[in-house]
Amino acid sequence: MAERAGQEDDMPDLSALDDVSNVLLLVPSLGNQGRQACLTLLSRTPPSETNILTVTYTDTAPDWVDLWSEHVGTPPVRGGIVPIGQGKSDVDDPSWAVKSVENPSDLTGIGIQLSELLSTMAKAADDSEEIAVCFDSVTSLLQYADLQRAFRFLHVVTGRVKTVGGVGYYRLDPDAHDRQTLATLKGLFDAVVEVDEDGAWSVQT
């Protein structure tokens, strides 16, 4: 069922996502819209009650922390960043742990770093805390792995997110892939959120 969720300037009604574990986020790559959509979804729950993990092919760790600070303001309970292909970098804010992966084709390395951060968060979090993950982006992943390999990798990642009781948002540019690729990938997710060029949101569960 598709539902119009309003404009990003107003916080969209995303209550349809309350009981899902993994969400495919369809956003055009042009501009900063994709990052803003990820940040909006990650901050659905108060930062003081949320563990945040991001996997990013485009931002250094300090860049990501700056984006979070500008958009949200308050640090999460615990933060984790897996910057891919950005070189090694640390951040001054102790709220964020950084696990860099220098080779974007190293899906095993990405999976290990992501799993370590997820496990640490899950062990430390109490029952009142949420775990939210942003994978930015599947489109970037598909530049370094064919569809079959990427599908297997994402199948493992989505399973791990579900196992720790978290919610994952996986950004993809719908204009960069053919229908068969989109149809194949959609099978991994519990819901699809689409943000169009005008900033209007829709949710399909």
CSV table of C-alpha atoms in Angstrom, one decimal:
chain,number,residue,atom,x,y,z
A,1,MET,CA,0.0,0.0,0.0
A,2,ALA,CA,1.5,3.3,-1.0
A,3,GLU,CA,1.0,6.4,1.1
A,4,ARG,CA,1.9,10.0,0.4
A,5,ALA,CA,3.9,11.3,3.3
A,6,GLY,CA,4.2,15.0,2.6
A,7,GLN,CA,7.3,17.2,2.2
A,8,GLU,CA,10.7,16.8,3.8
A,9,ASP,CA,10.5,20.3,5.2
A,10,ASP,CA,7.7,19.0,7.4
A,11,MET,CA,8.6,15.8,9.1
A,12,PRO,CA,6.9,13.2,7.0
A,13,ASP,CA,4.5,10.7,8.6
A,14,LEU,CA,6.6,7.5,8.6
A,15,SER,CA,4.5,5.5,11.1
A,16,ALA,CA,4.1,2.8,8.5
A,17,LEU,CA,7.7,1.9,9.1
A,18,ASP,CA,7.4,1.3,12.8
A,19,ASP,CA,7.5,-2.4,12.6
A,20,VAL,CA,9.9,-3.0,9.7
A,21,SER,CA,13.6,-3.9,9.9
A,22,ASN,CA,15.0,-3.0,6.5
A,23,VAL,CA,13.9,-0.2,4.2
A,24,LEU,CA,15.0,0.6,0.6
A,25,LEU,CA,15.3,4.3,0.3
A,26,LEU,CA,14.9,5.5,-3.3
A,27,VAL,CA,16.3,9.0,-3.8
A,28,PRO,CA,18.0,10.6,-6.8
A,29,SER,CA,21.7,11.1,-6.4
A,30,LEU,CA,21.8,14.7,-7.6
A,31,GLY,CA,22.4,17.3,-4.9
A,32,ASN,CA,22.3,16.6,-1.1
A,33,GLN,CA,18.8,15.1,-1.1
A,34,GLY,CA,19.9,11.6,-0.4
A,35,ARG,CA,21.9,12.5,2.6
A,36,GLN,CA,19.2,14.6,4.0
A,37,ALA,CA,16.6,11.8,3.6
A,38,CYS,CA,19.0,9.4,5.4
A,39,LEU,CA,19.4,11.8,8.2
A,40,THR,CA,15.7,12.4,8.5
A,41,LEU,CA,15.1,8.7,8.8
A,42,LEU,CA,17.9,8.1,11.3
A,43,SER,CA,16.6,10.8,13.5
A,44,ARG,CA,13.0,9.5,13.7
A,45,THR,CA,13.7,8.6,17.3
A,46,PRO,CA,15.4,11.0,19.7
A,47,PRO,CA,19.3,10.9,19.4
A,48,SER,CA,19.4,10.4,23.2
A,49,GLU,CA,17.7,7.0,22.7
A,50,THR,CA,19.3,6.0,19.4
A,51,ASN,CA,22.5,4.2,18.3
A,52,ILE,CA,23.4,5.3,14.8
A,53,LEU,CA,25.6,3.4,12.3
A,54,THR,CA,26.3,4.7,8.9
A,55,VAL,CA,28.2,3.1,6.0
A,56,THR,CA,29.3,5.7,3.5
A,57,TYR,CA,31.0,5.6,0.2
A,58,THR,CA,31.0,9.4,-0.3
A,59,ASP,CA,31.8,11.1,3.1
A,60,THR,CA,34.8,11.0,5.3
A,61,ALA,CA,34.1,10.4,9.0
A,62,PRO,CA,34.5,14.1,10.0
A,63,ASP,CA,32.2,15.1,7.1
A,64,TRP,CA,29.5,12.7,8.3
A,65,VAL,CA,29.8,14.0,11.9
A,66,ASP,CA,29.4,17.6,10.5
A,67,LEU,CA,26.4,16.6,8.5
A,68,TRP,CA,24.8,15.0,11.6
A,69,SER,CA,25.5,18.0,13.7
A,70,GLU,CA,24.0,20.4,11.1
A,71,HIS,CA,20.9,18.3,10.6
A,72,VAL,CA,20.2,16.8,14.0
A,73,GLY,CA,22.4,18.8,16.5
A,74,THR,CA,22.5,16.2,19.3
A,75,PRO,CA,24.9,13.3,19.2
A,76,PRO,CA,23.5,9.8,19.4
A,77,VAL,CA,23.9,7.5,22.4
A,78,ARG,CA,26.5,5.7,20.4
A,79,GLY,CA,27.6,6.4,16.8
A,80,GLY,CA,29.5,4.3,14.3
A,81,ILE,CA,30.9,5.2,10.9
A,82,VAL,CA,32.3,2.9,8.2
A,83,PRO,CA,33.8,5.2,5.6
A,84,ILE,CA,34.7,3.3,2.4
A,85,GLY,CA,37.4,4.3,0.1
A,86,GLN,CA,38.0,7.6,2.0
A,87,GLY,CA,41.3,6.7,3.6
A,88,LYS,CA,41.7,6.4,7.4
A,89,SER,CA,40.3,9.3,9.5
A,90,ASP,CA,39.2,9.8,13.1
A,91,VAL,CA,36.8,12.2,14.7
A,92,ASP,CA,37.2,14.3,17.8
A,93,ASP,CA,33.7,13.5,19.1
A,94,PRO,CA,33.9,10.5,21.4
A,95,SER,CA,30.3,9.7,20.6
A,96,TRP,CA,31.4,8.2,17.2
A,97,ALA,CA,33.6,5.1,16.6
A,98,VAL,CA,35.2,4.9,13.1
A,99,LYS,CA,36.1,1.7,11.2
A,100,SER,CA,37.5,2.6,7.8
A,101,VAL,CA,37.7,0.3,4.8
A,102,GLU,CA,40.1,1.6,2.2
A,103,ASN,CA,39.1,-0.8,-0.7
A,104,PRO,CA,35.5,-0.3,-1.9
A,105,SER,CA,35.5,-3.8,-3.5
A,106,ASP,CA,36.3,-5.4,-0.1
A,107,LEU,CA,32.8,-6.5,0.8
A,108,THR,CA,34.2,-9.0,3.4
A,109,GLY,CA,36.0,-6.1,5.1
A,110,ILE,CA,33.0,-3.9,5.0
A,111,GLY,CA,30.8,-6.6,6.4
A,112,ILE,CA,33.3,-7.3,9.3
A,113,GLN,CA,33.5,-3.6,10.3
A,114,LEU,CA,29.8,-3.1,10.1
A,115,SER,CA,29.1,-6.3,12.1
A,116,GLU,CA,31.6,-5.3,14.8
A,117,LEU,CA,30.0,-1.9,15.3
A,118,LEU,CA,26.5,-3.4,15.3
A,119,SER,CA,27.5,-6.1,17.9
A,120,THR,CA,29.1,-3.5,20.1
A,121,MET,CA,26.0,-1.3,20.0
A,122,ALA,CA,23.6,-4.2,20.6
A,123,LYS,CA,25.6,-5.4,23.6
A,124,ALA,CA,25.7,-1.9,25.1
A,125,ALA,CA,22.2,-0.8,24.4
A,126,ASP,CA,19.4,-1.1,26.9
A,127,ASP,CA,15.8,-2.1,26.1
A,128,SER,CA,14.8,1.6,25.6
A,129,GLU,CA,17.4,2.3,23.0
A,130,GLU,CA,17.0,2.0,19.2
A,131,ILE,CA,19.6,1.0,16.6
A,132,ALA,CA,19.4,2.7,13.2
A,133,VAL,CA,21.6,2.1,10.2
A,134,CYS,CA,22.1,4.1,7.0
A,135,PHE,CA,23.8,2.3,4.1
A,136,ASP,CA,24.9,5.1,1.6
A,137,SER,CA,24.6,3.8,-0.9
A,138,VAL,CA,23.6,0.6,-2.7
A,139,THR,CA,24.2,2.5,-6.0
A,140,SER,CA,27.8,3.0,-5.0
A,141,LEU,CA,28.1,-0.6,-3.9
A,142,LEU,CA,27.0,-1.7,-7.4
A,143,GLN,CA,29.9,0.2,-8.9
A,144,TYR,CA,32.3,-2.3,-7.2
A,145,ALA,CA,30.3,-5.5,-7.2
A,146,ASP,CA,28.0,-7.2,-9.6
A,147,LEU,CA,24.3,-7.6,-8.8
A,148,GLN,CA,24.6,-11.2,-7.5
A,149,ARG,CA,27.5,-10.5,-5.2
A,150,ALA,CA,25.9,-7.3,-4.0
A,151,PHE,CA,22.6,-9.1,-3.3
A,152,ARG,CA,24.4,-11.8,-1.3
A,153,PHE,CA,26.2,-9.1,0.7
A,154,LEU,CA,23.0,-7.1,1.4
A,155,HIS,CA,21.2,-10.3,2.4
A,156,VAL,CA,23.7,-10.9,5.1
A,157,VAL,CA,23.7,-7.2,6.2
A,158,THR,CA,19.9,-7.0,6.4
A,159,GLY,CA,19.8,-10.2,8.4
A,160,ARG,CA,22.3,-8.8,10.9
A,161,VAL,CA,20.3,-5.6,11.3
A,162,LYS,CA,17.1,-7.6,11.9
A,163,THR,CA,18.9,-9.9,14.4
A,164,VAL,CA,20.0,-7.0,16.7
A,165,GLY,CA,16.4,-5.5,16.5
A,166,GLY,CA,17.5,-2.5,14.5
A,167,VAL,CA,16.2,-0.7,11.4
A,168,GLY,CA,18.3,-0.2,8.3
A,169,TYR,CA,17.8,2.3,5.5
A,170,TYR,CA,19.6,1.6,2.2
A,171,ARG,CA,19.8,4.4,-0.3
A,172,LEU,CA,19.6,3.7,-4.0
A,173,ASP,CA,19.2,6.1,-7.0
A,174,PRO,CA,16.3,4.6,-9.0
A,175,ASP,CA,17.4,6.4,-12.1
A,176,ALA,CA,20.8,4.6,-12.1
A,177,HIS,CA,19.5,1.1,-12.4
A,178,ASP,CA,17.3,-1.0,-14.7
A,179,ARG,CA,13.9,-2.4,-13.7
A,180,GLN,CA,15.3,-5.9,-13.2
A,181,THR,CA,17.9,-4.7,-10.8
A,182,LEU,CA,15.4,-2.7,-8.8
A,183,ALA,CA,13.0,-5.7,-8.7
A,184,THR,CA,15.7,-8.0,-7.5
A,185,LEU,CA,16.9,-5.7,-4.8
A,186,LYS,CA,13.4,-4.9,-3.5
A,187,GLY,CA,13.0,-8.5,-2.5
A,188,LEU,CA,15.5,-7.9,0.3
A,189,PHE,CA,13.5,-5.2,2.0
A,190,ASP,CA,10.3,-4.9,4.2
A,191,ALA,CA,9.4,-1.5,2.8
A,192,VAL,CA,10.3,1.1,0.2
A,193,VAL,CA,10.4,4.8,0.8
A,194,GLU,CA,10.7,7.1,-2.2
A,195,VAL,CA,11.6,10.8,-2.2
A,196,ASP,CA,11.0,12.5,-5.5
A,197,GLU,CA,12.8,15.5,-7.0
A,198,ASP,CA,10.3,17.8,-5.4
A,199,GLY,CA,11.0,16.4,-2.0
A,200,ALA,CA,7.7,14.6,-1.6
A,201,TRP,CA,7.8,11.3,0.3
A,202,SER,CA,5.9,8.1,-0.3
A,203,VAL,CA,5.9,4.9,1.6
A,204,GLN,CA,5.2,1.4,0.4
A,205,THR,CA,5.0,-1.6,2.8
